[in-house]
mmCIF file of C-alpha atoms in Angstrom:
data_model
loop_
_atom_site.group_PDB
_atom_site.id
_atom_site.type_symbol
_atom_site.label_atom_id
_atom_site.label_comp_id
_atom_site.label_asym_id
_atom_site.label_seq_id
_atom_site.Cartn_x
_atom_site.Cartn_y
_atom_site.Cartn_z
ATOM 1 C CA MET A 139 -67.082 101.593 -20.830
ATOM 2 C CA LYS A 140 -64.207 99.159 -20.455
ATOM 3 C CA ILE A 141 -65.215 97.434 -23.685
ATOM 4 C CA LEU A 142 -65.425 100.747 -25.539
ATOM 5 C CA ASP A 143 -62.005 101.748 -24.212
ATOM 6 C CA ARG A 144 -60.600 98.443 -25.358
ATOM 7 C CA LEU A 145 -62.156 98.744 -28.819
ATOM 8 C CA LEU A 146 -60.635 102.185 -29.224
ATOM 9 C CA GLY A 147 -57.329 100.871 -27.955
ATOM 10 C CA ARG A 148 -57.265 103.162 -24.950
ATOM 11 C CA ARG A 149 -56.884 100.628 -22.219
ATOM 12 C CA ARG A 150 -56.468 102.024 -18.726
ATOM 13 C CA PRO A 151 -53.511 100.369 -17.016
ATOM 14 C CA SER A 152 -54.563 97.958 -14.274
ATOM 15 C CA SER A 153 -53.637 98.706 -10.658
ATOM 16 C CA ARG A 154 -51.327 95.685 -10.919
ATOM 17 C CA GLU A 155 -49.382 97.361 -13.730
ATOM 18 C CA ILE A 156 -49.313 100.682 -11.893
ATOM 19 C CA ALA A 157 -48.053 98.962 -8.735
ATOM 20 C CA LYS A 158 -45.251 97.277 -10.652
ATOM 21 C CA GLU A 159 -44.202 100.506 -12.335
ATOM 22 C CA ARG A 160 -44.190 102.470 -9.081
ATOM 23 C CA LEU A 161 -42.272 99.694 -7.371
ATOM 24 C CA GLN A 162 -39.611 99.633 -10.068
ATOM 25 C CA LEU A 163 -39.169 103.379 -9.832
ATOM 26 C CA VAL A 164 -38.988 103.534 -6.038
ATOM 27 C CA LEU A 165 -36.540 100.620 -5.961
ATOM 28 C CA ALA A 166 -34.318 102.257 -8.550
ATOM 29 C CA TYR A 167 -33.878 105.201 -6.183
ATOM 30 C CA ASP A 168 -33.665 103.028 -3.036
ATOM 31 C CA ARG A 169 -31.009 100.743 -4.466
ATOM 32 C CA ALA A 170 -28.848 103.501 -5.869
ATOM 33 C CA GLU A 171 -29.329 105.587 -2.716
ATOM 34 C CA ILE A 172 -29.992 108.526 -4.989
ATOM 35 C CA SER A 173 -32.684 111.059 -4.138
ATOM 36 C CA PRO A 174 -34.706 112.824 -6.839
ATOM 37 C CA SER A 175 -32.991 116.098 -5.857
ATOM 38 C CA LEU A 176 -29.528 114.568 -6.337
ATOM 39 C CA LEU A 177 -30.692 113.462 -9.770
ATOM 40 C CA GLU A 178 -31.622 117.091 -10.557
ATOM 41 C CA THR A 179 -28.172 118.251 -9.416
ATOM 42 C CA LEU A 180 -26.528 115.602 -11.596
ATOM 43 C CA LYS A 181 -28.619 116.728 -14.539
ATOM 44 C CA ASP A 182 -27.644 120.407 -14.090
ATOM 45 C CA GLU A 183 -23.959 119.560 -13.772
ATOM 46 C CA LEU A 184 -24.065 117.230 -16.782
ATOM 47 C CA ILE A 185 -25.672 119.984 -18.853
ATOM 48 C CA SER A 186 -23.049 122.552 -17.895
ATOM 49 C CA ALA A 187 -20.140 120.106 -18.358
ATOM 50 C CA ILE A 188 -21.265 118.864 -21.763
ATOM 51 C CA SER A 189 -22.418 122.218 -23.122
ATOM 52 C CA ARG A 190 -18.912 123.583 -22.566
ATOM 53 C CA HIS A 191 -17.793 121.319 -25.396
ATOM 54 C CA ILE A 192 -20.804 120.696 -27.637
ATOM 55 C CA ASP A 193 -24.147 122.333 -28.340
ATOM 56 C CA ILE A 194 -27.008 120.453 -26.716
ATOM 57 C CA ASP A 195 -30.739 120.934 -26.433
ATOM 58 C CA LYS A 196 -30.732 121.766 -22.730
ATOM 59 C CA ALA A 197 -34.518 121.617 -22.377
ATOM 60 C CA GLY A 198 -34.599 118.108 -23.804
ATOM 61 C CA VAL A 199 -32.078 116.545 -21.426
ATOM 62 C CA GLU A 200 -33.437 113.627 -19.418
ATOM 63 C CA VAL A 201 -31.584 111.880 -16.611
ATOM 64 C CA SER A 202 -33.260 108.840 -15.073
ATOM 65 C CA LEU A 203 -32.666 105.597 -13.216
ATOM 66 C CA THR A 204 -33.629 102.150 -14.470
ATOM 67 C CA GLN A 205 -33.137 98.605 -13.272
ATOM 68 C CA SER A 206 -31.368 95.620 -14.703
ATOM 69 C CA GLY A 207 -31.586 92.680 -12.351
ATOM 70 C CA ARG A 208 -30.693 93.937 -8.875
ATOM 71 C CA ARG A 209 -28.517 96.729 -10.344
ATOM 72 C CA SER A 210 -29.510 100.345 -10.913
ATOM 73 C CA ARG A 211 -28.482 102.116 -14.072
ATOM 74 C CA LEU A 212 -28.218 105.856 -14.585
ATOM 75 C CA ILE A 213 -29.474 106.837 -18.043
ATOM 76 C CA ALA A 214 -28.724 110.253 -19.498
ATOM 77 C CA ASP A 215 -30.537 111.180 -22.695
ATOM 78 C CA ILE A 216 -28.915 114.296 -24.135
ATOM 79 C CA PRO A 217 -30.225 115.632 -27.455
ATOM 80 C CA LEU A 218 -27.477 117.284 -29.521
ATOM 81 C CA LEU A 219 -28.005 120.433 -31.569
ATOM 82 C CA SER A 220 -26.259 119.772 -34.853
ATOM 83 C CA SER A 221 -25.253 122.802 -36.937
ATOM 84 C CA GLN A 222 -26.794 121.410 -40.179
ATOM 85 C CA ALA A 223 -30.164 120.309 -38.837
ATOM 86 C CA SER A 224 -30.841 122.847 -36.155
ATOM 87 C CA SER A 225 -34.491 121.846 -36.039
ATOM 88 C CA GLY A 226 -33.262 119.719 -33.152
ATOM 89 C CA SER A 227 -35.167 116.556 -33.882
ATOM 90 C CA ARG A 228 -32.163 114.229 -33.851
ATOM 91 C CA ARG A 229 -31.350 112.649 -30.600
ATOM 92 C CA GLY A 230 -28.055 111.207 -29.475
ATOM 93 C CA ARG A 231 -28.365 108.393 -26.992
ATOM 94 C CA PRO A 232 -25.187 107.659 -25.048
ATOM 95 C CA MET B 243 -25.141 69.092 11.661
ATOM 96 C CA GLY B 244 -28.270 71.206 11.842
ATOM 97 C CA LYS B 245 -29.071 74.114 9.594
ATOM 98 C CA VAL B 246 -30.026 77.621 10.736
ATOM 99 C CA ILE B 247 -32.698 79.295 8.621
ATOM 100 C CA THR B 248 -33.684 82.887 9.362
ATOM 101 C CA ILE B 249 -37.138 84.064 8.274
ATOM 102 C CA THR B 250 -37.301 87.830 7.818
ATOM 103 C CA SER B 251 -39.155 90.512 5.850
ATOM 104 C CA GLY B 252 -38.401 94.078 6.847
ATOM 105 C CA LYS B 253 -42.059 95.008 7.001
ATOM 106 C CA GLY B 254 -44.186 93.796 9.878
ATOM 107 C CA GLY B 255 -47.392 91.834 9.519
ATOM 108 C CA VAL B 256 -46.520 89.976 6.331
ATOM 109 C CA GLY B 257 -46.431 86.503 7.905
ATOM 110 C CA LYS B 258 -42.958 85.806 9.326
ATOM 111 C CA THR B 259 -44.234 84.212 12.515
ATOM 112 C CA THR B 260 -46.895 82.125 10.776
ATOM 113 C CA ALA B 261 -44.304 80.989 8.238
ATOM 114 C CA THR B 262 -41.826 80.036 10.968
ATOM 115 C CA ALA B 263 -44.429 78.031 12.899
ATOM 116 C CA SER B 264 -45.823 76.379 9.768
ATOM 117 C CA LEU B 265 -42.425 75.384 8.408
ATOM 118 C CA GLY B 266 -41.512 74.065 11.849
ATOM 119 C CA VAL B 267 -44.602 71.857 11.896
ATOM 120 C CA ALA B 268 -44.167 70.681 8.304
ATOM 121 C CA LEU B 269 -40.481 69.806 8.821
ATOM 122 C CA ALA B 270 -41.147 68.036 12.124
ATOM 123 C CA LEU B 271 -44.003 66.016 10.617
ATOM 124 C CA GLN B 272 -41.518 64.875 7.969
ATOM 125 C CA GLY B 273 -39.360 63.396 10.698
ATOM 126 C CA LYS B 274 -36.944 66.226 11.388
ATOM 127 C CA LYS B 275 -36.027 67.585 14.797
ATOM 128 C CA VAL B 276 -36.802 71.291 14.705
ATOM 129 C CA VAL B 277 -36.542 74.244 17.062
ATOM 130 C CA ALA B 278 -38.353 77.497 16.289
ATOM 131 C CA ILE B 279 -36.542 80.430 17.873
ATOM 132 C CA ASP B 280 -38.380 83.681 18.611
ATOM 133 C CA THR B 281 -35.915 86.579 18.462
ATOM 134 C CA ASP B 282 -38.578 89.281 18.716
ATOM 135 C CA ILE B 283 -37.552 90.205 22.268
ATOM 136 C CA GLY B 284 -40.227 92.341 23.938
ATOM 137 C CA LEU B 285 -42.890 91.540 21.318
ATOM 138 C CA ARG B 286 -42.982 87.763 21.320
ATOM 139 C CA ASN B 287 -45.726 86.058 19.332
ATOM 140 C CA LEU B 288 -44.374 82.772 18.053
ATOM 141 C CA ASP B 289 -45.591 81.192 21.321
ATOM 142 C CA VAL B 290 -49.236 82.151 20.704
ATOM 143 C CA ILE B 291 -49.128 81.145 17.030
ATOM 144 C CA MET B 292 -47.792 77.734 18.093
ATOM 145 C CA GLY B 293 -50.302 77.523 20.955
ATOM 146 C CA LEU B 294 -47.549 77.146 23.570
ATOM 147 C CA GLU B 295 -47.997 80.421 25.484
ATOM 148 C CA ASN B 296 -49.095 78.727 28.709
ATOM 149 C CA ARG B 297 -46.085 76.463 28.936
ATOM 150 C CA ILE B 298 -43.248 78.989 28.943
ATOM 151 C CA VAL B 299 -41.045 78.996 32.037
ATOM 152 C CA TYR B 300 -37.695 80.319 30.833
ATOM 153 C CA ASN B 301 -36.728 82.082 27.626
ATOM 154 C CA LEU B 302 -33.899 82.865 25.226
ATOM 155 C CA VAL B 303 -32.553 85.791 27.253
ATOM 156 C CA ASP B 304 -32.558 83.726 30.489
ATOM 157 C CA MET B 305 -30.578 81.078 28.686
ATOM 158 C CA VAL B 306 -28.054 83.542 27.234
ATOM 159 C CA GLU B 307 -27.585 85.080 30.685
ATOM 160 C CA GLY B 308 -26.996 81.651 32.203
ATOM 161 C CA SER B 309 -30.115 81.658 34.423
ATOM 162 C CA CYS B 310 -31.279 78.382 32.886
ATOM 163 C CA SER B 311 -30.096 75.549 30.658
ATOM 164 C CA LEU B 312 -31.093 75.011 27.029
ATOM 165 C CA GLN B 313 -33.274 72.069 28.075
ATOM 166 C CA GLN B 314 -35.117 74.259 30.595
ATOM 167 C CA ALA B 315 -35.740 77.020 28.070
ATOM 168 C CA LEU B 316 -37.096 74.736 25.330
ATOM 169 C CA VAL B 317 -40.853 74.163 25.155
ATOM 170 C CA ARG B 318 -41.863 70.872 23.559
ATOM 171 C CA ASP B 319 -44.851 70.917 21.200
ATOM 172 C CA LYS B 320 -47.415 68.380 22.397
ATOM 173 C CA ARG B 321 -49.132 67.882 19.062
ATOM 174 C CA VAL B 322 -46.057 67.518 16.886
ATOM 175 C CA SER B 323 -43.240 65.331 18.079
ATOM 176 C CA GLY B 324 -39.776 66.631 17.281
ATOM 177 C CA LEU B 325 -40.882 70.285 17.370
ATOM 178 C CA TYR B 326 -39.654 72.715 20.038
ATOM 179 C CA LEU B 327 -39.988 76.427 20.755
ATOM 180 C CA LEU B 328 -37.259 78.615 22.184
ATOM 181 C CA PRO B 329 -39.367 81.588 23.319
ATOM 182 C CA ALA B 330 -38.373 85.247 23.404
ATOM 183 C CA ALA B 331 -38.345 87.270 26.629
ATOM 184 C CA GLN B 332 -41.373 89.516 26.823
ATOM 185 C CA THR B 333 -40.141 92.042 29.390
ATOM 186 C CA ARG B 334 -36.674 92.682 27.959
ATOM 187 C CA SER B 335 -35.396 94.481 24.862
ATOM 188 C CA LYS B 336 -33.469 93.647 21.709
ATOM 189 C CA GLU B 337 -30.447 95.358 23.287
ATOM 190 C CA ASP B 338 -30.202 92.527 25.804
ATOM 191 C CA LEU B 339 -28.921 90.186 23.081
ATOM 192 C CA SER B 340 -26.029 90.474 20.665
ATOM 193 C CA PRO B 341 -25.451 88.790 17.288
ATOM 194 C CA GLU B 342 -22.661 86.771 18.955
ATOM 195 C CA ASP B 343 -25.140 85.482 21.570
ATOM 196 C CA LEU B 344 -27.375 84.143 18.818
ATOM 197 C CA VAL B 345 -24.456 82.515 17.014
ATOM 198 C CA ARG B 346 -23.402 80.828 20.262
ATOM 199 C CA VAL B 347 -26.942 79.631 21.076
ATOM 200 C CA CYS B 348 -27.425 78.160 17.591
ATOM 201 C CA ASP B 349 -23.999 76.524 17.503
ATOM 202 C CA GLY B 350 -24.898 74.862 20.811
ATOM 203 C CA MET B 351 -27.984 73.290 19.209
ATOM 204 C CA ARG B 352 -26.595 72.157 15.857
ATOM 205 C CA GLU B 353 -25.779 68.665 17.152
ATOM 206 C CA GLU B 354 -29.248 68.072 18.533
ATOM 207 C CA PHE B 355 -31.473 69.669 15.898
ATOM 208 C CA ASP B 356 -31.821 69.233 12.148
ATOM 209 C CA PHE B 357 -33.329 72.697 11.693
ATOM 210 C CA MET B 358 -33.185 75.888 13.729
ATOM 211 C CA LEU B 359 -35.803 78.296 12.376
ATOM 212 C CA ILE B 360 -35.309 81.873 13.500
ATOM 213 C CA ASP B 361 -38.338 84.158 13.538
ATOM 214 C CA SER B 362 -36.857 87.621 12.996
ATOM 215 C CA PRO B 363 -38.481 90.787 14.314
ATOM 216 C CA ALA B 364 -39.709 93.366 11.797
ATOM 217 C CA GLY B 365 -37.376 96.229 10.988
ATOM 218 C CA ILE B 366 -33.700 96.420 10.134
ATOM 219 C CA GLU B 367 -32.290 97.353 13.523
ATOM 220 C CA LYS B 368 -30.558 95.364 16.269
ATOM 221 C CA GLY B 369 -33.149 92.598 16.425
ATOM 222 C CA PHE B 370 -32.849 91.921 12.698
ATOM 223 C CA HIS B 371 -29.051 91.753 12.922
ATOM 224 C CA ASN B 372 -29.300 89.393 15.907
ATOM 225 C CA ALA B 373 -31.583 87.096 13.897
ATOM 226 C CA LEU B 374 -29.391 87.231 10.800
ATOM 227 C CA ALA B 375 -26.028 86.532 12.465
ATOM 228 C CA PRO B 376 -26.301 82.719 12.820
ATOM 229 C CA ALA B 377 -28.133 82.113 9.499
ATOM 230 C CA ASP B 378 -26.954 79.481 7.025
ATOM 231 C CA GLU B 379 -29.930 80.299 4.795
ATOM 232 C CA VAL B 380 -32.321 83.236 4.676
ATOM 233 C CA LEU B 381 -35.976 83.159 3.693
ATOM 234 C CA ILE B 382 -37.438 86.555 2.809
ATOM 235 C CA ILE B 383 -41.205 86.755 3.033
ATOM 236 C CA THR B 384 -43.284 89.355 1.221
ATOM 237 C CA THR B 385 -46.893 89.926 0.288
ATOM 238 C CA PRO B 386 -47.723 91.121 -3.257
ATOM 239 C CA GLU B 387 -47.928 94.781 -2.186
ATOM 240 C CA VAL B 388 -45.703 97.723 -3.080
ATOM 241 C CA ALA B 389 -44.740 98.552 0.526
ATOM 242 C CA SER B 390 -43.937 94.959 1.442
ATOM 243 C CA VAL B 391 -41.897 94.260 -1.707
ATOM 244 C CA ARG B 392 -39.993 97.504 -1.238
ATOM 245 C CA ASP B 393 -39.031 96.538 2.310
ATOM 246 C CA ALA B 394 -38.121 93.032 1.161
ATOM 247 C CA ASP B 395 -35.742 94.571 -1.375
ATOM 248 C CA ARG B 396 -34.077 96.641 1.310
ATOM 249 C CA VAL B 397 -33.642 93.568 3.509
ATOM 250 C CA ILE B 398 -32.240 91.518 0.616
ATOM 251 C CA GLY B 399 -29.625 94.243 0.139
ATOM 252 C CA LEU B 400 -28.694 94.133 3.834
ATOM 253 C CA VAL B 401 -28.476 90.329 3.847
ATOM 254 C CA GLU B 402 -26.191 90.478 0.813
ATOM 255 C CA VAL B 403 -23.991 93.103 2.464
ATOM 256 C CA ALA B 404 -23.734 90.862 5.538
ATOM 257 C CA GLY B 405 -22.526 88.077 3.252
ATOM 258 C CA LYS B 406 -25.395 85.780 4.264
ATOM 259 C CA GLY B 407 -27.273 83.416 2.027
ATOM 260 C CA PRO B 408 -28.486 81.679 -0.016
ATOM 261 C CA ILE B 409 -31.524 83.972 0.014
ATOM 262 C CA GLN B 410 -34.873 82.656 -1.168
ATOM 263 C CA LEU B 411 -38.273 84.280 -1.412
ATOM 264 C CA ILE B 412 -41.699 83.294 -0.089
ATOM 265 C CA ILE B 413 -44.610 85.214 -1.599
ATOM 266 C CA ASN B 414 -47.422 85.195 0.946
ATOM 267 C CA ARG B 415 -51.164 85.885 0.632
ATOM 268 C CA LEU B 416 -51.239 85.735 -3.130
ATOM 269 C CA ASN B 417 -54.777 85.829 -4.459
ATOM 270 C CA PRO B 418 -54.691 84.303 -7.967
ATOM 271 C CA VAL B 419 -58.127 85.640 -8.874
ATOM 272 C CA ARG B 420 -57.081 89.209 -8.107
ATOM 273 C CA VAL B 421 -53.812 88.735 -9.978
ATOM 274 C CA ARG B 422 -55.712 87.566 -13.061
ATOM 275 C CA ARG B 423 -58.099 90.478 -12.714
ATOM 276 C CA GLY B 424 -55.168 92.905 -12.647
ATOM 277 C CA ASP B 425 -55.794 93.999 -9.048
ATOM 278 C CA MET B 426 -52.685 92.463 -7.500
ATOM 279 C CA LEU B 427 -48.996 92.010 -8.274
ATOM 280 C CA GLY B 428 -48.340 88.478 -9.502
ATOM 281 C CA THR B 429 -45.504 86.051 -8.842
ATOM 282 C CA GLU B 430 -43.734 87.049 -12.047
ATOM 283 C CA ASP B 431 -43.967 90.764 -11.214
ATOM 284 C CA VAL B 432 -42.472 90.295 -7.748
ATOM 285 C CA LEU B 433 -39.724 87.992 -9.024
ATOM 286 C CA GLU B 434 -38.811 90.344 -11.844
ATOM 287 C CA VAL B 435 -38.499 93.262 -9.440
ATOM 288 C CA LEU B 436 -36.640 91.468 -6.642
ATOM 289 C CA ALA B 437 -34.515 89.220 -8.880
ATOM 290 C CA ILE B 438 -33.962 86.441 -6.320
ATOM 291 C CA GLY B 439 -34.897 82.761 -6.227
ATOM 292 C CA LEU B 440 -38.389 81.627 -5.224
ATOM 293 C CA ILE B 441 -38.977 78.856 -2.676
ATOM 294 C CA GLY B 442 -42.736 79.095 -2.337
ATOM 295 C CA ILE B 443 -46.016 80.835 -3.008
ATOM 296 C CA VAL B 444 -48.588 80.781 -0.220
ATOM 297 C CA PRO B 445 -52.083 81.563 -1.447
ATOM 298 C CA GLU B 446 -54.360 83.833 0.536
ATOM 299 C CA ASP B 447 -56.322 81.493 2.775
ATOM 300 C CA GLU B 448 -58.986 82.346 5.350
ATOM 301 C CA GLN B 449 -58.075 79.215 7.272
ATOM 302 C CA VAL B 450 -54.771 80.753 8.401
ATOM 303 C CA LEU B 451 -56.603 83.086 10.803
ATOM 304 C CA VAL B 452 -58.950 80.327 11.963
ATOM 305 C CA TYR B 453 -55.996 78.122 12.870
ATOM 306 C CA ALA B 454 -54.112 81.029 14.463
ATOM 307 C CA ASN B 455 -57.159 81.788 16.627
ATOM 308 C CA ARG B 456 -56.979 78.260 17.983
ATOM 309 C CA GLY B 457 -53.213 78.226 18.381
ATOM 310 C CA ILE B 458 -52.824 75.404 15.878
ATOM 311 C CA SER B 459 -50.589 75.612 12.827
ATOM 312 C CA VAL B 460 -52.286 75.652 9.454
ATOM 313 C CA ALA B 461 -49.554 73.253 8.318
ATOM 314 C CA LEU B 462 -51.170 70.523 10.448
ATOM 315 C CA ASP B 463 -53.842 70.414 7.776
ATOM 316 C CA GLY B 464 -52.239 69.725 4.409
ATOM 317 C CA ARG B 465 -55.634 70.065 2.728
ATOM 318 C CA THR B 466 -55.824 73.822 3.271
ATOM 319 C CA PRO B 467 -54.163 75.762 0.434
ATOM 320 C CA ALA B 468 -51.770 77.595 2.793
ATOM 321 C CA GLY B 469 -50.988 74.418 4.727
ATOM 322 C CA LEU B 470 -50.153 72.604 1.512
ATOM 323 C CA ALA B 471 -47.962 75.520 0.369
ATOM 324 C CA TYR B 472 -45.927 75.339 3.605
ATOM 325 C CA TRP B 473 -45.575 71.579 3.229
ATOM 326 C CA ASN B 474 -44.190 72.151 -0.247
ATOM 327 C CA ILE B 475 -41.710 74.742 1.031
ATOM 328 C CA ALA B 476 -40.585 72.332 3.755
ATOM 329 C CA ARG B 477 -40.025 69.611 1.141
ATOM 330 C CA ARG B 478 -37.983 72.041 -0.958
ATOM 331 C CA LEU B 479 -35.899 72.871 2.131
ATOM 332 C CA LEU B 480 -35.265 69.139 2.421
ATOM 333 C CA GLY B 481 -33.938 69.141 -1.126
ATOM 334 C CA GLU B 482 -36.958 67.697 -2.911
ATOM 335 C CA ASP B 483 -37.837 69.065 -6.315
ATOM 336 C CA VAL B 484 -41.489 70.028 -5.807
ATOM 337 C CA PRO B 485 -43.226 71.849 -8.673
ATOM 338 C CA PHE B 486 -44.851 75.168 -7.773
ATOM 339 C CA MET B 487 -48.633 75.215 -7.458
ATOM 340 C CA VAL B 488 -50.214 76.560 -10.600
ATOM 341 C CA LEU B 489 -52.204 79.507 -9.314
ATOM 342 C CA GLU B 490 -52.204 82.245 -11.874
ATOM 343 C CA GLU B 491 -53.058 80.624 -15.174
ATOM 344 C CA ALA B 492 -56.195 81.764 -16.914
ATOM 345 C CA PRO B 493 -59.097 79.623 -15.766
ATOM 346 C CA SER B 494 -60.087 76.828 -18.105
ATOM 347 C CA LEU B 495 -63.610 76.592 -19.474
ATOM 348 C CA LEU B 496 -64.308 73.693 -17.126
ATOM 349 C CA GLU B 497 -62.986 75.667 -14.148
ATOM 350 C CA ARG B 498 -65.149 78.615 -15.085
ATOM 351 C CA LEU B 499 -68.215 76.411 -15.421
ATOM 352 C CA THR B 500 -67.631 74.660 -12.115
ATOM 353 C CA ARG B 501 -66.985 77.981 -10.429
ATOM 354 C CA PHE B 502 -70.243 79.251 -11.855
ATOM 355 C CA MET B 503 -72.114 76.267 -10.478
ATOM 356 C CA ARG B 504 -70.286 76.188 -7.161
ATOM 357 C CA PRO B 505 -69.555 79.782 -6.260
ATOM 358 C CA THR B 506 -68.037 79.077 -2.842
ATOM 359 C CA ARG B 507 -64.275 79.650 -2.176
#
């Protein structure tokens, strides 16, 4: 099974990799002392503040925490709705 | 002037007491005068790990309260010359000591001892702050598990806020085979997440329990993997540049063949 998965390029992540990922996520919140619900509040307020000035794809907004060294970083990914290409596939990364 | 090193972890059961005892033995066997101080008031265990539980008369709290002298409270290790234990009180609480008490006790021993190793209690409450107050250096110990690394991170943050350091990391109970197999966080993973300096990796070693059962430190036997790891950490504390044991590299063909032929260990 494992060999077949590997041949088809669908490798299941090892528990080591999962542990590291979960650890990085939990530490991002711990270090910043931000709860997931505060992150939701921030996201809602960002959406309302920014959409007062420019058109954004509200459903596509993502606010997350990442780590660099021992520092947490708040990342907001806010897709803009441009008037020419309203298909909404362009993304603006701040 | 002696140096105060606090060994702490946040999470319980990751090896603080074993590390304190083992480093004490390894430093004393290298000619240093060492006192291991148990600050886990009410839940003392450094005495049993060092095999000195039957020789305690007075303790740290007695000494702080002036009921005995330092010399009366110290228990001399019979096997290792130059090694002493300052035991915790078993029937008192962490509230009976203050950070200032610990600073005063350690300052009173700096002339006599080269190293004062403080075994911190688990947690981040009063007992932890008592243990941290006199520290010149802090060793954080963690196992390669999510819960333990998370707690270590929290403690590192608190040590930084207290302005203590340098802070160095001991990774305990690492099983290189499981790391290679993808079943366990590796040294690199833990270091990347915690982003602090490493002072030692202690491999998982069945002998640690065997020695603890007998009340003898695993560091007395430098041939056991864990004993050797503690010796290396002690040498690094003494300023020697000791390369880290290579544990996690992929096994060579020869290693695989010999393992196949000799499947023990």
